[in-house]
Tab-separated table of C-alpha atoms in Angstrom:
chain	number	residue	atom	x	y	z
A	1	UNK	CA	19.426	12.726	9.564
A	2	UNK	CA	20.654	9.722	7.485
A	3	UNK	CA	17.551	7.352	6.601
A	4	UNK	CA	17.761	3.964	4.995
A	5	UNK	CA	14.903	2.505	3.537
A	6	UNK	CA	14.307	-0.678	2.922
A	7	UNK	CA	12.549	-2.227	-0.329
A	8	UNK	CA	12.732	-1.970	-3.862
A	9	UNK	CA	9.282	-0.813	-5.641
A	10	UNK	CA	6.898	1.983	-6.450
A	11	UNK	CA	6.041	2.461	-2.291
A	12	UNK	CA	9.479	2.700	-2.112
A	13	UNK	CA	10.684	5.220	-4.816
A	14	UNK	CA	7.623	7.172	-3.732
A	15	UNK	CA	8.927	7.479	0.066
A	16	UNK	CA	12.779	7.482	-1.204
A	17	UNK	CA	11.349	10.660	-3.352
A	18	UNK	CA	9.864	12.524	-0.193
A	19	UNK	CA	12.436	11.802	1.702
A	20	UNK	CA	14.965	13.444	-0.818
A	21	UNK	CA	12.723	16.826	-1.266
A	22	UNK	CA	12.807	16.731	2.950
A	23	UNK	CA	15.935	19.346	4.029
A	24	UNK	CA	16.546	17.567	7.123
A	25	UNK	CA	18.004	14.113	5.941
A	26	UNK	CA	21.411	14.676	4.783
A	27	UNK	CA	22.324	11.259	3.619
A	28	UNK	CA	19.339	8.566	1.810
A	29	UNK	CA	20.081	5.290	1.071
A	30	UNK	CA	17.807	2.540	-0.076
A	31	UNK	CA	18.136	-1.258	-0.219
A	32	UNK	CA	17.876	-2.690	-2.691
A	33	UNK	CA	15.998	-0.259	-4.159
A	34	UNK	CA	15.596	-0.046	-8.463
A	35	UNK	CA	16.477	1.835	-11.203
A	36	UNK	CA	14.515	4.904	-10.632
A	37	UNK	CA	15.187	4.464	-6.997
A	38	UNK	CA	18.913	4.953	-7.336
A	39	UNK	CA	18.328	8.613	-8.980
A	40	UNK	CA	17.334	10.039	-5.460
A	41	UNK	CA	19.547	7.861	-3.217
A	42	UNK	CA	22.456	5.997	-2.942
A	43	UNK	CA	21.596	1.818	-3.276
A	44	UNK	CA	22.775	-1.046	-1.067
A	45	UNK	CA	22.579	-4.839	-1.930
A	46	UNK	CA	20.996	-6.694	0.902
A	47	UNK	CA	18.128	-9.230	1.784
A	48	UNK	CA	14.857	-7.232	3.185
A	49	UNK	CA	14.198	-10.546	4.663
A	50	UNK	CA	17.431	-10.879	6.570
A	51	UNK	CA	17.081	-8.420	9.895
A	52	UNK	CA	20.512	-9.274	10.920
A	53	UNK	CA	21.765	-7.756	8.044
A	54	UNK	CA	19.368	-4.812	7.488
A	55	UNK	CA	20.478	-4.280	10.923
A	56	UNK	CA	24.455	-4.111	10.212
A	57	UNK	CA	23.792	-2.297	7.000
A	58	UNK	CA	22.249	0.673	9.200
A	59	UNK	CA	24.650	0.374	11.589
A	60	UNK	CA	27.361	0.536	8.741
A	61	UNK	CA	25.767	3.786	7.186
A	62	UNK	CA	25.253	5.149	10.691
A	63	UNK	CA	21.121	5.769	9.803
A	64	UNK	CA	19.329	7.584	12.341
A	65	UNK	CA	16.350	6.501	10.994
A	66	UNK	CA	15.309	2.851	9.267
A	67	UNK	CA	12.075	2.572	7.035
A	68	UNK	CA	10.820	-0.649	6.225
A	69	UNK	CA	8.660	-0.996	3.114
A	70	UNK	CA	7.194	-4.144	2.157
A	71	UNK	CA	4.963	-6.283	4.576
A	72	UNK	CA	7.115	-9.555	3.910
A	73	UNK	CA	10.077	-8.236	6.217
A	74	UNK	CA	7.977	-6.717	8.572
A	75	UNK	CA	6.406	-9.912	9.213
A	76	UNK	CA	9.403	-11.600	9.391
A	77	UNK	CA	10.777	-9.397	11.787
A	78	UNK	CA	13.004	-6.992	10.527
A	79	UNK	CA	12.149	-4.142	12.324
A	80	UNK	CA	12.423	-5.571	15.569
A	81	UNK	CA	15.999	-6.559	14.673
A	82	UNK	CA	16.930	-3.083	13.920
A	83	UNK	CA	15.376	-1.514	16.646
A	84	UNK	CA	17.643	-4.499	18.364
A	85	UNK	CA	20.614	-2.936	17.117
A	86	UNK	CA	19.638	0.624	19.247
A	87	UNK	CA	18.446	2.270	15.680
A	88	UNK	CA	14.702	3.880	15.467
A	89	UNK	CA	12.436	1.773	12.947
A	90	UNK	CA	9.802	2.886	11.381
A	91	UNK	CA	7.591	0.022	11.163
A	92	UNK	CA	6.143	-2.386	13.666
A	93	UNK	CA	7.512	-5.620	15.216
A	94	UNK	CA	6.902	-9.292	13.964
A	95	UNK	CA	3.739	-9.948	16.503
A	96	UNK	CA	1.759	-6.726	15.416
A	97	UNK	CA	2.874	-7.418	11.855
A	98	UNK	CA	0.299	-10.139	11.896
A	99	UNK	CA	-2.350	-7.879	11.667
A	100	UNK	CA	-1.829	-8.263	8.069
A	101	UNK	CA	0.173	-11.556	8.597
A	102	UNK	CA	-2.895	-13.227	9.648
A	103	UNK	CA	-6.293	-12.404	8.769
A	104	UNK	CA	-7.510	-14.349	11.171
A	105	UNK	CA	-5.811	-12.540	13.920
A	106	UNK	CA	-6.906	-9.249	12.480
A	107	UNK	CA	-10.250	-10.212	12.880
A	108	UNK	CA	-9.194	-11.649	16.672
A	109	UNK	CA	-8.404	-8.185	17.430
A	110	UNK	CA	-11.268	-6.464	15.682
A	111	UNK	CA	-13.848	-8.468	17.662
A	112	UNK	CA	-11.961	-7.760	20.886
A	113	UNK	CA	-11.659	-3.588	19.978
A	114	UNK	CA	-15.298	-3.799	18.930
A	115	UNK	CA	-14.233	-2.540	14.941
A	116	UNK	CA	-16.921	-2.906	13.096
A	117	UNK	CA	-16.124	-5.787	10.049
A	118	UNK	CA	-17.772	-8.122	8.401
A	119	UNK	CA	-18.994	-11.610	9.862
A	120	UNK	CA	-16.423	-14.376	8.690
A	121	UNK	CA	-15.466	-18.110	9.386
A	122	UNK	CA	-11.700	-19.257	9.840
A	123	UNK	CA	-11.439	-22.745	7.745
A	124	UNK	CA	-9.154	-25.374	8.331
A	125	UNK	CA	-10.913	-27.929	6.497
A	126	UNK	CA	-12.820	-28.681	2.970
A	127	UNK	CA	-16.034	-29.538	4.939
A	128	UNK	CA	-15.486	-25.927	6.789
A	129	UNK	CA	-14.756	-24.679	3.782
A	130	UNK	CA	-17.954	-25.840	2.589
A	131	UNK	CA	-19.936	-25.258	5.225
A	132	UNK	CA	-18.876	-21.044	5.157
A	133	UNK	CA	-19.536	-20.662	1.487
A	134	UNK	CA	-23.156	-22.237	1.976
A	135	UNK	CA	-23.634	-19.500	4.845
A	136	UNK	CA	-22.812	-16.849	3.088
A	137	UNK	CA	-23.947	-17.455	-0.620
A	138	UNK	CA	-22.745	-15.714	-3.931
A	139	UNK	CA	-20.677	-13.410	-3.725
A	140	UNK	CA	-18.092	-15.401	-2.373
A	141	UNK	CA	-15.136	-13.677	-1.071
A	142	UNK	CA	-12.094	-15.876	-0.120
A	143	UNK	CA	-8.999	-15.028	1.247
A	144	UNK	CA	-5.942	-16.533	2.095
A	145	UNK	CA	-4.784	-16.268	5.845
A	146	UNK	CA	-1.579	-15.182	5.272
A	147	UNK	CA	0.602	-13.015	3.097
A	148	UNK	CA	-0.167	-12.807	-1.114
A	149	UNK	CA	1.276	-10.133	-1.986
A	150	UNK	CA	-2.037	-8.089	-2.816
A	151	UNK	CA	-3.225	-11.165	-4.877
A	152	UNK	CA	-4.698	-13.624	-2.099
A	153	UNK	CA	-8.763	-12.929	-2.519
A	154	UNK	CA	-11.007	-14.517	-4.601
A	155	UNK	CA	-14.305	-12.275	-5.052
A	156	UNK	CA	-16.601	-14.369	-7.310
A	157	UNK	CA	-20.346	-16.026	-8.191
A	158	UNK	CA	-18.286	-19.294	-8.980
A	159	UNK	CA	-18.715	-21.388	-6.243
A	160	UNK	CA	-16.610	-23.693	-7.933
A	161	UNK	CA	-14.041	-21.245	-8.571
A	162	UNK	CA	-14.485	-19.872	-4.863
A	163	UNK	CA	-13.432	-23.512	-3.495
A	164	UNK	CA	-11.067	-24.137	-5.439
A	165	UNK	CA	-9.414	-21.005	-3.579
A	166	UNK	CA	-10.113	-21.779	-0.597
A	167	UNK	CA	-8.459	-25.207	-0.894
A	168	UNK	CA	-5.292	-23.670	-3.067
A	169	UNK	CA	-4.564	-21.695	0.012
A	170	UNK	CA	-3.607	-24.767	2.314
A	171	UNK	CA	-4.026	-25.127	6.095
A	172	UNK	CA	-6.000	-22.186	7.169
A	173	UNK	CA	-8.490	-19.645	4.567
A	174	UNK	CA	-11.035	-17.182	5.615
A	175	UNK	CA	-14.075	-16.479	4.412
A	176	UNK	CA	-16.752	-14.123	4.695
A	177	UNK	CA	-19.713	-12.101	3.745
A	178	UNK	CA	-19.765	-9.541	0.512
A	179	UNK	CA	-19.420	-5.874	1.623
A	180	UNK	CA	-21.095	-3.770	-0.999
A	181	UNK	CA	-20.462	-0.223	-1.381
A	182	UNK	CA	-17.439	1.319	-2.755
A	183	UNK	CA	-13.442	0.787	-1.462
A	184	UNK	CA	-11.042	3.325	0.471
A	185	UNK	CA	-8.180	3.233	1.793
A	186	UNK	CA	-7.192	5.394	4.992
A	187	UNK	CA	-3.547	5.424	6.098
A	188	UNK	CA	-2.478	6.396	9.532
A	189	UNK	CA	0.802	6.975	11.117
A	190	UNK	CA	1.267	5.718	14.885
A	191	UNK	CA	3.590	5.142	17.886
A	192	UNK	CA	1.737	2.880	19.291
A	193	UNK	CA	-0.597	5.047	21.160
A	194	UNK	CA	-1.154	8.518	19.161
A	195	UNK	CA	-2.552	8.048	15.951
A	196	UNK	CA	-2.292	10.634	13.105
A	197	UNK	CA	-4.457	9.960	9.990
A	198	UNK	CA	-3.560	10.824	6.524
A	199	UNK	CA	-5.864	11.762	3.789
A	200	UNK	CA	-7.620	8.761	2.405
A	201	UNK	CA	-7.669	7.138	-1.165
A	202	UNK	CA	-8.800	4.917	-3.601
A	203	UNK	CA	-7.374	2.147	-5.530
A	204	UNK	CA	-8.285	-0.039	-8.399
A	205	UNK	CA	-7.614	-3.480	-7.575
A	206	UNK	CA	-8.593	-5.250	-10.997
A	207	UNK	CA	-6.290	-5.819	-13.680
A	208	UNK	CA	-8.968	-4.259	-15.965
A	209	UNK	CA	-11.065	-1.314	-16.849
A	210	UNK	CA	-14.646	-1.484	-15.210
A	211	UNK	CA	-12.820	-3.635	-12.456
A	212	UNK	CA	-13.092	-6.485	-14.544
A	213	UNK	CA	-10.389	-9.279	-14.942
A	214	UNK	CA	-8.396	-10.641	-12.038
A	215	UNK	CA	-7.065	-9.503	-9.069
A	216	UNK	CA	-3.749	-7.654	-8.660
A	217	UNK	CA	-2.000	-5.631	-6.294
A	218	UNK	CA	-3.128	-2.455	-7.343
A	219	UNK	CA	-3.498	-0.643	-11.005
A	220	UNK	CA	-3.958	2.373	-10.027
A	221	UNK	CA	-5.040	5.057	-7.430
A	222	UNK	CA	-6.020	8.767	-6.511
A	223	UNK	CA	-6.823	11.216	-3.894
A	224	UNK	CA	-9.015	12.829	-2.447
A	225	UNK	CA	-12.044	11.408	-2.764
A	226	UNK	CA	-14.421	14.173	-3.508
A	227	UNK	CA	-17.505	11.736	-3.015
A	228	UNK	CA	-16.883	10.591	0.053
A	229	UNK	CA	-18.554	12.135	3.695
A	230	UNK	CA	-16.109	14.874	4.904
A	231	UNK	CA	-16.940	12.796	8.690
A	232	UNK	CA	-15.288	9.848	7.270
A	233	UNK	CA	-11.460	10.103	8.826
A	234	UNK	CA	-12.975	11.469	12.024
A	235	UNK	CA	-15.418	7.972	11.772
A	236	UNK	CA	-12.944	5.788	11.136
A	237	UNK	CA	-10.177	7.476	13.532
A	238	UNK	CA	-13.024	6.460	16.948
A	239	UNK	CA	-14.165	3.354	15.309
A	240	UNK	CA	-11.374	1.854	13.589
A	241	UNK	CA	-7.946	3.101	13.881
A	242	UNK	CA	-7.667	4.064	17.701
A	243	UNK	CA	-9.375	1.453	18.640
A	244	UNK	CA	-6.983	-1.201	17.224
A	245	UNK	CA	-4.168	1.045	18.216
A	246	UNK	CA	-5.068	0.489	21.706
A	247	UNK	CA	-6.180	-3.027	21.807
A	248	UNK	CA	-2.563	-4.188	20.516
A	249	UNK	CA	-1.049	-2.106	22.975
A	250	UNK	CA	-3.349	-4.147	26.183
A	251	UNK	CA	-2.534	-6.988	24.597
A	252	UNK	CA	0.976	-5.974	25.259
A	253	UNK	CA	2.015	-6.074	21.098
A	254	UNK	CA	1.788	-1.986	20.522
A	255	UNK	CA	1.988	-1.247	16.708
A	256	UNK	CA	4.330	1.596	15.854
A	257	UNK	CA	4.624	2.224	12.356
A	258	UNK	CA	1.626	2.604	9.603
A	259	UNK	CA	-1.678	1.189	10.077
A	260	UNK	CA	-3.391	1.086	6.677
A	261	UNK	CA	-7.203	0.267	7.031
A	262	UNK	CA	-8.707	-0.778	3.788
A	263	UNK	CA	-12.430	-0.418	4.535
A	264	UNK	CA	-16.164	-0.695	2.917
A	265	UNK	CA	-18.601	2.124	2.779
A	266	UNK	CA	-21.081	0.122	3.163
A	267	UNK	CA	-25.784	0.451	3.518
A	268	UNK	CA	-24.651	-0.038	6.957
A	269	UNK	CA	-21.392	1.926	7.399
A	270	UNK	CA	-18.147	1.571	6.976
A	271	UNK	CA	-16.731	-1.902	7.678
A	272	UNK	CA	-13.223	-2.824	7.595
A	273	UNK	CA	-12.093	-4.949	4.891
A	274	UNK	CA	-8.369	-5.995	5.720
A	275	UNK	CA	-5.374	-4.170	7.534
A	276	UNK	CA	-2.148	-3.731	6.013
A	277	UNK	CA	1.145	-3.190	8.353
A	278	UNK	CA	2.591	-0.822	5.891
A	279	UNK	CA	2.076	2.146	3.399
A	280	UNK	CA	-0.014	0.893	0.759
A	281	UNK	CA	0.961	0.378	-3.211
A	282	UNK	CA	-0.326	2.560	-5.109
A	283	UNK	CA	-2.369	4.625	-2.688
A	284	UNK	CA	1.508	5.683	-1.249
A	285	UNK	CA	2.020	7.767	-4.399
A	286	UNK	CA	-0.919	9.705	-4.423
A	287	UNK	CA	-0.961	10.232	-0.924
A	288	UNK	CA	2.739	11.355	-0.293
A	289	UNK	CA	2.077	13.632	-3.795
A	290	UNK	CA	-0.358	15.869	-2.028
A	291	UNK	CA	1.968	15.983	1.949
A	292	UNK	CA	3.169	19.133	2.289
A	293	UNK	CA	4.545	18.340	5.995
A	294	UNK	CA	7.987	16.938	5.497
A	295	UNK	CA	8.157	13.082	6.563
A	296	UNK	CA	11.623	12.191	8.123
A	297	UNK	CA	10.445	14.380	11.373
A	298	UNK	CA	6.967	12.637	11.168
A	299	UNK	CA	8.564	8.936	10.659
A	300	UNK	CA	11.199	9.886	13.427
A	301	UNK	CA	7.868	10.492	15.967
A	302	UNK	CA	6.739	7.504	14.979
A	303	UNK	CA	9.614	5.837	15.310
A	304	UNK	CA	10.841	7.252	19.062
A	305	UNK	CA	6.938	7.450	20.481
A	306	UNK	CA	7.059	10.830	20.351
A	307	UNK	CA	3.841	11.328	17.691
A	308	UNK	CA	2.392	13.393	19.933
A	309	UNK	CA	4.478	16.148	19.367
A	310	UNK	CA	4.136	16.412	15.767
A	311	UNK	CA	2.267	19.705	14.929
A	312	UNK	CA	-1.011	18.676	12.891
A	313	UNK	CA	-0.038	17.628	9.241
A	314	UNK	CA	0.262	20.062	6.078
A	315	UNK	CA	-1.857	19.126	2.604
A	316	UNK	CA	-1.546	20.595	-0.844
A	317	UNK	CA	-5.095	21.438	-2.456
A	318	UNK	CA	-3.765	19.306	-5.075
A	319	UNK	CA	-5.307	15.725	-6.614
A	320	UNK	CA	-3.290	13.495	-7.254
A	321	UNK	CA	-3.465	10.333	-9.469
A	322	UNK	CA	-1.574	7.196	-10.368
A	323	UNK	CA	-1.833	4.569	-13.506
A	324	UNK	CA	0.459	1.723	-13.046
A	325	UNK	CA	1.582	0.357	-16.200
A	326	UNK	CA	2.512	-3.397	-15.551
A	327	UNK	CA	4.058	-5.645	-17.612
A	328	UNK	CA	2.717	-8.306	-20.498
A	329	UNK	CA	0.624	-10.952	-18.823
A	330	UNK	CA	0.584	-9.428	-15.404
A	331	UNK	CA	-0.792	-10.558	-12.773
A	332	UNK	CA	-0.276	-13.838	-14.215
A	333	UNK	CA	3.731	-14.597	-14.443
A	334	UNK	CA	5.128	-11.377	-16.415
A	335	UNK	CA	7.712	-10.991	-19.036
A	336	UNK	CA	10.768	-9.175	-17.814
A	337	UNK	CA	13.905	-8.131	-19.441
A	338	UNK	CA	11.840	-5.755	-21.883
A	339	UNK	CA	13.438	-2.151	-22.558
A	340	UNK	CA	11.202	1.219	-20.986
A	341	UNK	CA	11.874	3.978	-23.122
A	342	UNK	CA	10.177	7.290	-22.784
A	343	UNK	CA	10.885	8.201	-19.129
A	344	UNK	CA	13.746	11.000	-20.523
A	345	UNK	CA	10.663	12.286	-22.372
A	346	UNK	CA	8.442	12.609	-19.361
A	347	UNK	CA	10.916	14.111	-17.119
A	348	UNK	CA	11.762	16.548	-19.784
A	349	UNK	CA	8.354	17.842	-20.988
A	350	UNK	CA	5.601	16.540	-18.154
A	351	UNK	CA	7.634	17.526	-14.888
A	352	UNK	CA	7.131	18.643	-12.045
A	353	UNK	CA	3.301	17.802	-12.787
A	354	UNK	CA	4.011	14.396	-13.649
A	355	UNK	CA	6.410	12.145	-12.976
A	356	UNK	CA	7.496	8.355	-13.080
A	357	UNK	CA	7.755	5.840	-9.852
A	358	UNK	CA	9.776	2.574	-11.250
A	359	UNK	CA	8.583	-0.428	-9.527
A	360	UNK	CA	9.731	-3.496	-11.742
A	361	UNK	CA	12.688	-2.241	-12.935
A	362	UNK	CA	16.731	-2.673	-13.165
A	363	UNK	CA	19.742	-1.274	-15.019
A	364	UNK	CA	20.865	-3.335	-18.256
A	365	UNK	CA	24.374	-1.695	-19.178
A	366	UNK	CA	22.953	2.121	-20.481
A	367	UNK	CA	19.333	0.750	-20.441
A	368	UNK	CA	16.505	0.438	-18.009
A	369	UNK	CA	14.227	-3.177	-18.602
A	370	UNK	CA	11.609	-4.763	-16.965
A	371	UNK	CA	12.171	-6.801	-14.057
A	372	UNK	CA	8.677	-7.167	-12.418
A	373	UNK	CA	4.770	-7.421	-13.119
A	374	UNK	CA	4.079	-3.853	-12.373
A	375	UNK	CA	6.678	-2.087	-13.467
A	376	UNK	CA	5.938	1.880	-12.658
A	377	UNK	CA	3.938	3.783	-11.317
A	378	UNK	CA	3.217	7.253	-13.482
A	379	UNK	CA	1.758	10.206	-10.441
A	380	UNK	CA	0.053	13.384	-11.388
A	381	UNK	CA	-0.805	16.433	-9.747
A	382	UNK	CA	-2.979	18.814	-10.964
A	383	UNK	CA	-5.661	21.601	-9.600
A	384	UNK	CA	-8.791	18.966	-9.510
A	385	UNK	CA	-8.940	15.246	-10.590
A	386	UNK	CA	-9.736	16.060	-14.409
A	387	UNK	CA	-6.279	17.731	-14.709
A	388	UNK	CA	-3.922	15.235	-12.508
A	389	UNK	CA	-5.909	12.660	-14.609
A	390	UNK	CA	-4.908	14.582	-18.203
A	391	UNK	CA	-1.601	14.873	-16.943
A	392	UNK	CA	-1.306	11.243	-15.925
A	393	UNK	CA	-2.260	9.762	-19.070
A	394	UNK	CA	-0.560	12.177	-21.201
A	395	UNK	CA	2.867	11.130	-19.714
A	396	UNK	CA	1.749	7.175	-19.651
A	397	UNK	CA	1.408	7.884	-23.251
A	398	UNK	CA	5.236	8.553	-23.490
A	399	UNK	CA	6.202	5.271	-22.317
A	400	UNK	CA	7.155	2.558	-24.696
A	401	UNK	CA	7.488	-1.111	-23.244
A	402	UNK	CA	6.563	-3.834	-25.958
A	403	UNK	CA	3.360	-5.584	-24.443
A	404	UNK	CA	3.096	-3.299	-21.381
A	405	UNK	CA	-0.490	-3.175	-19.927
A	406	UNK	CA	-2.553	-0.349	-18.222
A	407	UNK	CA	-5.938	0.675	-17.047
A	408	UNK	CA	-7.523	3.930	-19.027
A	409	UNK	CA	-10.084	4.415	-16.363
A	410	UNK	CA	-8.220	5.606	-13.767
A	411	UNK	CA	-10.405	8.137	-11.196
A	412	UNK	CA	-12.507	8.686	-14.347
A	413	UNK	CA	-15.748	8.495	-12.480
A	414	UNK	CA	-14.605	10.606	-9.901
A	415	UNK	CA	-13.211	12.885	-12.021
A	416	UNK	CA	-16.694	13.393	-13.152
A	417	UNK	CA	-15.902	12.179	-16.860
């Protein structure tokens, strides 16, 4: 099978990589891919945004399979322009894209598949505005209805700061009540009827350690979780994930591709959060660390509507753990252009425990630079937590770019440290 993925960060390398350890794709191409990218497969220039011409690229390379990263093209419609073009696409079509393209359609379609979620007002106005963050009270959380890249919610005491939010985000915000309890995310591949779950994880959304500082697109991540209920998949699978899965597909909009529920466990259960309409970043990189089954085939199902004949999936007894290191100033606008040296060092003495995920990066003549607020994404395996942690940090501690940033506190408190 030839596969072309489309995307350039961490998610990316991290599916580019487990793709390229998979013995049934002969050919991998990415586009545009990055620096660390084009080690495990052969790079194409194109816009992700363009489905037209994602779609001739594939048909150029002759892909039997197309993978679509990044939530921006998905929304946009890429896949549906590919699968157009008579070429399976993993990932769903613009209209159930919006499940993360709208948060105020994803919580349309949780009311209508009964998913439990927490209560929230769609605001179109500042008296609205007002009105919602008097009903709920401190702490505010604020998000903007459409795409942000990770970075759209405002959790805060401030009213001040939560309004000014909510009125940054022009025409339409939500806003709803605090969920308290910790965060996890649960992945799950679909056809648009058969749902397969993955193993869930956590990530570390703050820029800083104690989850202080702003919000970012992710710092960090790790899996399993050996605090959470052993019910919880099983939970979420007949409250959550099926259930969404088949209320798209009455409303006649099926989502095929990965449904990534990023949910509370909550005094009152688990409540969904968000949904994403693709693999997460960074939870990707623990999560595809510790897959065992190989994941053309299982995209491929996916892709075709055939998910019900994959055999049930394969895990390594591993953990697995990420620390993004991102650059100066991120997630504010980040310095680029800086030189990463180091990553000969960790292949060479921290492999195949450890290895690096670029994210931010490109080639500068012989050298690799910055080119991105987080710039890589360093994954560990190891027996337990405690050791894919040690062997994290040990290889972050390799890496030399000048003002680079990182959390230390990575699945620390899991870990039992």
């Amino acid at each position: 099978m030839k596969v072309l993925v489309i995307g350039g960060g961490a998610r990316e390398h991290a599916l580019c990589r487990s793709l390229s350890l998979d013995p049934d794709v002969t050919a991998l191409y990415c586009a545009p891919g990055n620096a660390g990218i084009g080690e495990v497969a052969e790079l194409y220039p194109v816009d992700a945004m363009d489905g037209e011409a994602v779609a001739r690229l594939a048909t150029e390379l002759e892909a039997g399979l197309v993978v679509v990263g990044p939530e921006a093209p998905l929304v946009a419609g890429v896949a549906d322009a590919v699968r157009a073009a008579g070429i399976p696409c993993f990932g769903p079509s613009r209209e159930a894209a919006e499940l993360e393209g709208s948060k105020a359609f994803a919580k349309d379609v949780m009311a209508a598949a009964g998913v439990p979620t927490g209560r929230s007002y769609v605001c179109t106005t500042p008296e609205e505005i007002d009105e919602a963050l008097d009903a709920f009270g401190a702490p505010y959380v604020v998000k903007d209805d459409g795409l942000a890249a990770g970075k759209g919610v405002v959790v805060t005491s401030d009213l001040d700061k939560a309004r000014e939010h909510a009125l940054a985000c022009g025409g339409r915000v939500v806003i709803e009540e605090f969920l308290d309890g910790p965060e996890v995310s649960l992945f799950a591949i679909t056809d648009g009827e058969t749902v397969v779950p993955l193993t869930p994880a956590q990530d570390f959304k703050r820029a800083l350690d104690g989850d202080e500082g702003p919000n970012t697109g992710g710092m960090g991540a790790y899996s399993p979780l050996p605090w959470a209920d052993p019910k919880l998949v099983d939970d979420v699978m007949a409250t959550v994930l099926q259930p969404t899965v088949d209320e798209l597909h009455r409303r006649g909009t099926p989502f095929a591709g990965l449904l990534y529920a990023g949910l509370a466990i909550t005094s009152r259960g688990v409540r969904v959060i968000e949904f994403n309409a693709r693999f997460g970043d960074p939870e990707t990189q623990v999560v595809l660390a510790r897959l065992k089954t190989p994941l053309a085939g299982l995209l491929l199902h996916a892709a075709q509507g055939t998910l019900d004949l994959e055999p049930p999936l394969r895990w390594r007894d591993d953990a697995a753990v990420t620390v993004v290191v991102a650059s100066h100033n991120y997630p504010d606008t980040p310095r680029t252009g800086d030189p990463i040296e180091g990553l000969d060092e960790v292949a060479a003495q921290d492999a195949p425990h450890a290895y690096v995920l670029h994210a931010g990066t490109k080639r500068d003549g012989d050298a690799i630079v910055s080119a991105g607020g987080r710039v890589l994404s360093v994954t560990a395996t190891g027996q337990d937590l405690a050791q894919a942690r040690e062997r994290a940090y040990r290889a972050v501690a390799r890496i030399r770019l000048d003002g680079s940033q990182h959390r230390t506190d990575i699945a620390r408190e899991a870990a039992g440290e």
